[in-house]
mmCIF file of C-alpha atoms in Angstrom:
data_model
loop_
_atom_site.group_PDB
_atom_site.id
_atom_site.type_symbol
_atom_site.label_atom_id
_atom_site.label_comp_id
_atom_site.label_asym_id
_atom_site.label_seq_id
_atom_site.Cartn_x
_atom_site.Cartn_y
_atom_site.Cartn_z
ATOM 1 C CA UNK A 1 -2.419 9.262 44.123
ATOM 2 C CA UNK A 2 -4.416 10.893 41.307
ATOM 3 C CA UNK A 3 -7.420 9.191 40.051
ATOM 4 C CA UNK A 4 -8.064 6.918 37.180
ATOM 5 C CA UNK A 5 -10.681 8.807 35.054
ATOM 6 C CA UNK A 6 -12.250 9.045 31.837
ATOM 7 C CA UNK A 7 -9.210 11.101 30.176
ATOM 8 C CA UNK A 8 -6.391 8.089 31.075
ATOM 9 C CA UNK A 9 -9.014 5.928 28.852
ATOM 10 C CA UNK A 10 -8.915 8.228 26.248
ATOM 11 C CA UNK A 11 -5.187 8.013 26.556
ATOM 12 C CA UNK A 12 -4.743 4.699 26.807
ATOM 13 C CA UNK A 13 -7.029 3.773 23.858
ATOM 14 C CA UNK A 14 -5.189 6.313 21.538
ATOM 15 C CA UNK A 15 -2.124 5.313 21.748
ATOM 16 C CA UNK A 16 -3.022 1.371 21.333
ATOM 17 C CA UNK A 17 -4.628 2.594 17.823
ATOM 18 C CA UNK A 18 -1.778 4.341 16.791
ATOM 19 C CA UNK A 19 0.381 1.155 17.983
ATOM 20 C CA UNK A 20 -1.963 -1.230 15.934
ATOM 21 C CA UNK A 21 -1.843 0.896 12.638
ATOM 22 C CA UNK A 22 2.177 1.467 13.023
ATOM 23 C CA UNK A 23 1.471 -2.846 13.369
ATOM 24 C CA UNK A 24 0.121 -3.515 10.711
ATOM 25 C CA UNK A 25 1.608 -1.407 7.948
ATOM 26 C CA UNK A 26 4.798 -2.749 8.870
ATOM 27 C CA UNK A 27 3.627 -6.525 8.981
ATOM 28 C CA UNK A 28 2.380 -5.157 5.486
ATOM 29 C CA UNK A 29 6.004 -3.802 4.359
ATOM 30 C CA UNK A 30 7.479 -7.412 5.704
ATOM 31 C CA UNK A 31 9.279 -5.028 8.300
ATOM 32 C CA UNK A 32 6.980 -6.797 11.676
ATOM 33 C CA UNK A 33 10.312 -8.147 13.268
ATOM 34 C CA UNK A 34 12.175 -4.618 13.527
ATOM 35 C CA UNK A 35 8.764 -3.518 14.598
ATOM 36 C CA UNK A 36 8.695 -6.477 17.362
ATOM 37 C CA UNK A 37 12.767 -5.702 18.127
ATOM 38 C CA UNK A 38 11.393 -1.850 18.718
ATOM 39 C CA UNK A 39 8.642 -2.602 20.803
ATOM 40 C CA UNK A 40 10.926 -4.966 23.001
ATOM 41 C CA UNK A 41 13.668 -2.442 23.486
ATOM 42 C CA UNK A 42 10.945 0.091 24.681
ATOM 43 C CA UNK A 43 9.729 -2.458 27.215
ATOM 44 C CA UNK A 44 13.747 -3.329 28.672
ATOM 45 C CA UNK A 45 13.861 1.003 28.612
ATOM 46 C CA UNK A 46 10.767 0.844 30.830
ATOM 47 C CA UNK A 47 11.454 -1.847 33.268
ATOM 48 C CA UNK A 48 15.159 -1.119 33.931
ATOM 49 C CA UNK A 49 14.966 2.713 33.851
ATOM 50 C CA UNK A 50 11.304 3.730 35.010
ATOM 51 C CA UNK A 51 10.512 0.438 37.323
ATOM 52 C CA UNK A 52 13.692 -1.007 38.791
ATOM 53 C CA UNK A 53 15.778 2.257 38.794
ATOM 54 C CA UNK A 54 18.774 0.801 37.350
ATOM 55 C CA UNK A 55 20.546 3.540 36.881
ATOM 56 C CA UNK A 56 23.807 2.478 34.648
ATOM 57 C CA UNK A 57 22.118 0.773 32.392
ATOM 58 C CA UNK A 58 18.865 3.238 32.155
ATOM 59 C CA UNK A 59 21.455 5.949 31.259
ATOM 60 C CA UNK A 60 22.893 3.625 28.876
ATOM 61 C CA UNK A 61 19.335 3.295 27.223
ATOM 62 C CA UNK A 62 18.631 7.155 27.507
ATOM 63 C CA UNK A 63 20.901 7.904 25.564
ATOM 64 C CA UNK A 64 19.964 5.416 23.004
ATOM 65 C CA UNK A 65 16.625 6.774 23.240
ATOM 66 C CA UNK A 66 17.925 10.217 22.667
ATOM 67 C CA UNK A 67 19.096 9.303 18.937
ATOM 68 C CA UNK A 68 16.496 6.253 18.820
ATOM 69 C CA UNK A 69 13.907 8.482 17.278
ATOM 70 C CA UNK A 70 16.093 10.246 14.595
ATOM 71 C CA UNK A 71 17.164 6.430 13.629
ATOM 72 C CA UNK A 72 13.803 5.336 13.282
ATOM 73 C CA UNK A 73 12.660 8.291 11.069
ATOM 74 C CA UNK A 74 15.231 7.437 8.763
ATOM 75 C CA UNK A 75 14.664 3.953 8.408
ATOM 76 C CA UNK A 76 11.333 3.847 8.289
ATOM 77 C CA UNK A 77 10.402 7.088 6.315
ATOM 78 C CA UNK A 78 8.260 5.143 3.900
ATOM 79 C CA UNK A 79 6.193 3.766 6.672
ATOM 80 C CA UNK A 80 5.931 7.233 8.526
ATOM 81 C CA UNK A 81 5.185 8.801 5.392
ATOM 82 C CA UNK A 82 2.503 5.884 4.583
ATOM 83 C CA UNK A 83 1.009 6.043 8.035
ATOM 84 C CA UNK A 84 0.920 9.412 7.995
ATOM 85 C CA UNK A 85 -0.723 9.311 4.367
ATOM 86 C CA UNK A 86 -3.227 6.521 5.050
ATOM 87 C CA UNK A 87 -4.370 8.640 8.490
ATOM 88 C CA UNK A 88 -5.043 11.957 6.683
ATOM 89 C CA UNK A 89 -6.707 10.693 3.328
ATOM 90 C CA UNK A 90 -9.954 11.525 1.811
ATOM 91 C CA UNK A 91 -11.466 7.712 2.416
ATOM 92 C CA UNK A 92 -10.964 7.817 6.437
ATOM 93 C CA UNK A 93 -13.373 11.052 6.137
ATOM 94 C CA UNK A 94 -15.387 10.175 3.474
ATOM 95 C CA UNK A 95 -18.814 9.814 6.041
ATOM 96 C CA UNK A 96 -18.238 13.877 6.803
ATOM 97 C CA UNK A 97 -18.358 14.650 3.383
ATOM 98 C CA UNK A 98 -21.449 12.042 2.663
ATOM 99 C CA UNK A 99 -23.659 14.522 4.854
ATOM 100 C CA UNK A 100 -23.168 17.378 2.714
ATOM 101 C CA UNK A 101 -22.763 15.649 -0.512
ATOM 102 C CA UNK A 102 -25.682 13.975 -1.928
ATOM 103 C CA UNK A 103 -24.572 13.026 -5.196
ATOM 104 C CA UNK A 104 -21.630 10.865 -4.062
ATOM 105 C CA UNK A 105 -23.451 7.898 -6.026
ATOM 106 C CA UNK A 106 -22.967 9.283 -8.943
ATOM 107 C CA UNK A 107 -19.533 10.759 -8.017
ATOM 108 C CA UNK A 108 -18.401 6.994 -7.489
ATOM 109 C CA UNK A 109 -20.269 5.953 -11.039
ATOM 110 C CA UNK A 110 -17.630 8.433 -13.015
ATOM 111 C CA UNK A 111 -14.376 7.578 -10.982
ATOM 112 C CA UNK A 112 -15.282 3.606 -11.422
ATOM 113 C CA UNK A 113 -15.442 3.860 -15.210
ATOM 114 C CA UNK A 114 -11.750 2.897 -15.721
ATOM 115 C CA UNK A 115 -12.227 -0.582 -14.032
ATOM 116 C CA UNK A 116 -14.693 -2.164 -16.887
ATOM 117 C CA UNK A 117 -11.899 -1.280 -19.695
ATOM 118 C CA UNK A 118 -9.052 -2.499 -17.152
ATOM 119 C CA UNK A 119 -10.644 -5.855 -16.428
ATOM 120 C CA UNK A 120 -11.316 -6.420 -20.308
ATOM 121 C CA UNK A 121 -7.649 -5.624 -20.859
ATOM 122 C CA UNK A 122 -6.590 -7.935 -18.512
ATOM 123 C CA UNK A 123 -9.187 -10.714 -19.699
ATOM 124 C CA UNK A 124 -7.675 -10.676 -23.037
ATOM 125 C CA UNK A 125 -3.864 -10.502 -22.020
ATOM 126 C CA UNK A 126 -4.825 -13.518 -20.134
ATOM 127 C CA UNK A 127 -6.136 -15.676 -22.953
ATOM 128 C CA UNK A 128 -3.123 -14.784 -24.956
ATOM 129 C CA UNK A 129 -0.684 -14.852 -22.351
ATOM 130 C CA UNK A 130 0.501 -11.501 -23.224
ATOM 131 C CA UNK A 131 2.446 -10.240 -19.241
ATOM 132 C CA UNK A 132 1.321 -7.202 -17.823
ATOM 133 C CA UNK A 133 1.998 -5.185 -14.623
ATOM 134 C CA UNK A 134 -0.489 -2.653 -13.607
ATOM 135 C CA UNK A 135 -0.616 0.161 -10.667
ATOM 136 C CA UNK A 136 -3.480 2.142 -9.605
ATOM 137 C CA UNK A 137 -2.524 4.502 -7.447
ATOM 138 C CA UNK A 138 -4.796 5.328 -4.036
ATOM 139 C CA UNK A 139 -3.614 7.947 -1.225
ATOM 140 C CA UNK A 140 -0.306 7.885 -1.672
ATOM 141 C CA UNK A 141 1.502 9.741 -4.751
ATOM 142 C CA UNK A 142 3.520 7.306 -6.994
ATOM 143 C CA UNK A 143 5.601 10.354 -8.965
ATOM 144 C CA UNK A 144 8.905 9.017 -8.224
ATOM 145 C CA UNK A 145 8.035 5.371 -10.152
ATOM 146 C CA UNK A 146 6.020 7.374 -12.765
ATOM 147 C CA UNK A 147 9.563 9.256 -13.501
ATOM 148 C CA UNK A 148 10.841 5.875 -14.155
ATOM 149 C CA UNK A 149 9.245 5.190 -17.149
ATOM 150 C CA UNK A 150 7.835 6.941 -19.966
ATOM 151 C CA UNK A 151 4.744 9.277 -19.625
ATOM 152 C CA UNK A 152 1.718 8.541 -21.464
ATOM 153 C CA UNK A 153 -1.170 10.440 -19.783
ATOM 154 C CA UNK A 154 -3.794 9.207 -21.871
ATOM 155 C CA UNK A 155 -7.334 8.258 -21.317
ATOM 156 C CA UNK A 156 -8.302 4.479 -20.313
ATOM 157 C CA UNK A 157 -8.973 2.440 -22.984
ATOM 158 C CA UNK A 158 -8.317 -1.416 -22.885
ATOM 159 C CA UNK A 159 -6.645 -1.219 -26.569
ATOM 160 C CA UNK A 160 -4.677 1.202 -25.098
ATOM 161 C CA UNK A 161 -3.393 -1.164 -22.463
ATOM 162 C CA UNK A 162 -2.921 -4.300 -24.461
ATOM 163 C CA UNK A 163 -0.609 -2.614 -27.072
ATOM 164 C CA UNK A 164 1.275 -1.507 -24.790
ATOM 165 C CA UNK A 165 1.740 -4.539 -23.048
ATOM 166 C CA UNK A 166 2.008 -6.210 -26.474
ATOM 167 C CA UNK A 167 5.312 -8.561 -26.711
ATOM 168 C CA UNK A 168 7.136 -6.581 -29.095
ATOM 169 C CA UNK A 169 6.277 -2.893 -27.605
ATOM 170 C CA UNK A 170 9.357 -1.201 -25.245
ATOM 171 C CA UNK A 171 7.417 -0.439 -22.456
ATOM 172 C CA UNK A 172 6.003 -4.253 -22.106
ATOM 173 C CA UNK A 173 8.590 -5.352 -19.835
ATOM 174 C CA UNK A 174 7.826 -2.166 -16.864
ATOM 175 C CA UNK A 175 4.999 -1.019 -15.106
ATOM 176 C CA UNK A 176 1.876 0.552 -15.920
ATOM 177 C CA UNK A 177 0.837 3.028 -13.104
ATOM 178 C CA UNK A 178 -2.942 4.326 -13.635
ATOM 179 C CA UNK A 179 -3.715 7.529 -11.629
ATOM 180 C CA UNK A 180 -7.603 8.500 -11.187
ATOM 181 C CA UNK A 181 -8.773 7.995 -15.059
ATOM 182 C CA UNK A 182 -5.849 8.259 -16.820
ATOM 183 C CA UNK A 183 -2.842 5.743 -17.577
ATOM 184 C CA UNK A 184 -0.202 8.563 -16.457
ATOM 185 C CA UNK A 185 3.122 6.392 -17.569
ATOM 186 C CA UNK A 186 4.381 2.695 -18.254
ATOM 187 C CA UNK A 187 7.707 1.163 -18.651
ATOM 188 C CA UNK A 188 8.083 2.023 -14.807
ATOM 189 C CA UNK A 189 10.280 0.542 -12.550
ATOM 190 C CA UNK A 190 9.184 -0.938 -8.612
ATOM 191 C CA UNK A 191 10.280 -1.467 -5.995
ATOM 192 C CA UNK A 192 10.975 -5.535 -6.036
ATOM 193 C CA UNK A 193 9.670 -7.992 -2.724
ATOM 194 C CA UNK A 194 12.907 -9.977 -0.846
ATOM 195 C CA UNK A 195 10.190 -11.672 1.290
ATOM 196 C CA UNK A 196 11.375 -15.419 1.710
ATOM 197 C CA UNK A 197 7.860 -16.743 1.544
ATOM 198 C CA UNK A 198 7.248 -15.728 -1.796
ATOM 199 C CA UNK A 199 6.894 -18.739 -3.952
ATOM 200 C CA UNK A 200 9.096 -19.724 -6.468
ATOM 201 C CA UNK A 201 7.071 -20.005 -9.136
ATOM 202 C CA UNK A 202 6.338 -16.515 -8.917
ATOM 203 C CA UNK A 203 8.491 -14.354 -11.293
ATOM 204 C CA UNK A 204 10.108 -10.635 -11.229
ATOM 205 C CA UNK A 205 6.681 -9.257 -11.699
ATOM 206 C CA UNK A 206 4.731 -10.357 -8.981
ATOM 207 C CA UNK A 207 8.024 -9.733 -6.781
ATOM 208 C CA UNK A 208 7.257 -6.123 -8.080
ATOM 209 C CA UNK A 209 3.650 -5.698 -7.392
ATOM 210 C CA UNK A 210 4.288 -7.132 -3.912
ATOM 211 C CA UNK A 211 6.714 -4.758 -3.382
ATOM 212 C CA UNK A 212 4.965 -1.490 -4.685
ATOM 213 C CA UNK A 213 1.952 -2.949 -2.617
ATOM 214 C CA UNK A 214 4.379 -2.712 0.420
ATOM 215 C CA UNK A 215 5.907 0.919 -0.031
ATOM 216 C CA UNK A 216 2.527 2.164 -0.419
ATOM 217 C CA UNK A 217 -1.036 1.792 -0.138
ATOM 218 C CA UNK A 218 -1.445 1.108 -4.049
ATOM 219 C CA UNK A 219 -2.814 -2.209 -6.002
ATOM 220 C CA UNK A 220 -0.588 -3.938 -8.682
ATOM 221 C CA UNK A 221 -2.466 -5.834 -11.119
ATOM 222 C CA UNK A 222 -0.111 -8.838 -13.068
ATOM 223 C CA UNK A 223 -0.794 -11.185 -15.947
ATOM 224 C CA UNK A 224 1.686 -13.929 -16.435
ATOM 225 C CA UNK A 225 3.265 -14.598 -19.556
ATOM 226 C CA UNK A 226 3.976 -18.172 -18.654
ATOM 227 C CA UNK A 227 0.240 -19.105 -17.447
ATOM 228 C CA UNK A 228 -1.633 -16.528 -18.259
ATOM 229 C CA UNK A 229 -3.183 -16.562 -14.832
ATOM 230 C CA UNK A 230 -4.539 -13.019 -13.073
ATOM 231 C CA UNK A 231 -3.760 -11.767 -9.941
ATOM 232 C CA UNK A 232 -3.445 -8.948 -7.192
ATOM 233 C CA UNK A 233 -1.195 -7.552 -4.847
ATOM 234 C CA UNK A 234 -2.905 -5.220 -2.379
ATOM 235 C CA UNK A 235 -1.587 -4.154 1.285
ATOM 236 C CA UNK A 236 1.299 -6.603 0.896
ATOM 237 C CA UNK A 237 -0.078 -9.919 -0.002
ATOM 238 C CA UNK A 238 -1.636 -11.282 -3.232
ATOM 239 C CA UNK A 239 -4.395 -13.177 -4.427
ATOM 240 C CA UNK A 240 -3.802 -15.552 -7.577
ATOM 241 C CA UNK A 241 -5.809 -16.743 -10.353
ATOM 242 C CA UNK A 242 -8.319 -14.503 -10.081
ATOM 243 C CA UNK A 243 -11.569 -14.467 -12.855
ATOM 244 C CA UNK A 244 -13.055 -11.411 -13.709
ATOM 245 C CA UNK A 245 -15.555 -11.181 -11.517
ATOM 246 C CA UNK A 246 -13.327 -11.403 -8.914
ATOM 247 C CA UNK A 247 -10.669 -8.447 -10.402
ATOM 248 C CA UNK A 248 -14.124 -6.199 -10.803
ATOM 249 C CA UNK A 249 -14.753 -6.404 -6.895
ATOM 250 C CA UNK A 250 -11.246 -6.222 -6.157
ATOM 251 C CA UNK A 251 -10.862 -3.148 -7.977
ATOM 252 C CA UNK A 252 -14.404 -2.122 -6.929
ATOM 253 C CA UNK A 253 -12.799 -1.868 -3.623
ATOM 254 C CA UNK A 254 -10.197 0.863 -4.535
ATOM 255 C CA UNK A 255 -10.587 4.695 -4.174
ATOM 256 C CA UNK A 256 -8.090 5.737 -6.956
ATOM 257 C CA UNK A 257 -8.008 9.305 -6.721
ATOM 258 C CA UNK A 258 -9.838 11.331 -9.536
#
């Protein structure tokens, strides 16, 4: 019987992390009870085929196994391609490119200048109950809702913003989606929540920015029209009525790219 060493550690500890992450993006995407039904088919697989050498039925599972994989991938491609996203991006690194780069301060000064005019945007949609539904993209690319709408690419400004969002504008109804320092398109369309738990009082928009904040890794910022309230939907939940301290350090938090 071989040994237990050092490199069956190794082993067992990467493939828990990988088994955590693929956890909790997909308790993030409201997709944890496929995840759970996956994980307990593997287990039946296991027991049946590998430890009590039931043969009839572990060929029944093999083969299920066989095509399990190709199923999976097409199910779950925006997960993979999240996962897959999240595990390769800049942020994860960042500390190997802190010892070479010395001026990362200031680096991080220039790419936070959009949040000031953002948050006074937002601040003044808010007293006048004007709605509003803004995306800042992170890791992963948002082209396919920026196609959606209309294309802008302009410069942050919060003037900008409001008259866009402004009642009797076209594009007030859709998305904003901001990408590094520049508002790259509004009038989008998202990808819209069906989580039960959701409460009722909470219209189409948040819906939305709970459901781009489940596809991918970006934040959706809403205003609502009714209350006039603030909030955030980040990594599939949200956080309501939010002042503006509170959107500055939630936005403080993000690593938009540049």
């Amino acid at each position: 019987m071989d040994s237990f060493g050092i490199k069956d550690i190794f082993d067992i500890v990467i493939v828990a992390f990988l088994l955590y992450y693929l956890y909790k993006i997909m308790k993030e995407s409201g997709t944890i009870n496929i995840f759970y039904g996956v994980l307990a088919f593997i287990m039946v697989w296991v027991i049946t085929s590998e430890l009590l050498g039931m043969r009839l039925i572990g060929s029944i599972l093999d083969k299920f196994m066989s095509i399990g994989l190709l199923v999976l991938v097409i199910l779950f491609q925006d997960q993979i391609k999240r996962f897959l996203v999240e595990l390769g991006s800049q942020k994860r690194w960042r500390f190997i490119g802190n010892l070479f780069h010395h001026h990362r301060v200031t680096v991080q000064e220039d790419a936070n200048k959009w949040i000031m005019p953002v948050v006074y945007a937002c601040m003044n949609m808010s007293r006048t109950k004007t709605g509003a539904l803004i995306v800042i993209r992170q890791s992963i690319p948002l082209d396919n809702y920026e196609k959606t709408g209309d294309i802008i690419d302009a410069e942050i400004n919060s003037r900008l913003i409001e008259n866009i969002f402004f009642k009797n504008s076209p594009l007030h109804d859709g998305a904003m989606i901001i990408d590094g320092n520049r508002i790259m398109s509004a009038g989008c369309i998202l990808p819209v929540s069906h989580d039960t738990d959701i409460p009722r009082s909470m219209g189409l928009r948040h819906r939305s920015a709970l459901g781009i904040s489940q596809a991918t890794d970006a934040a959706a910022i809403i205003v609502s029209e009714e209350t006039g309230n603030i909030s955030i939907a980040l990594k599939g939940k949200i956080r309501t009525r939010l002042s503006s301290t509170e959107l500055e350090h939630y936005l403080s938090g993000l690593s938009p790219t540049a």
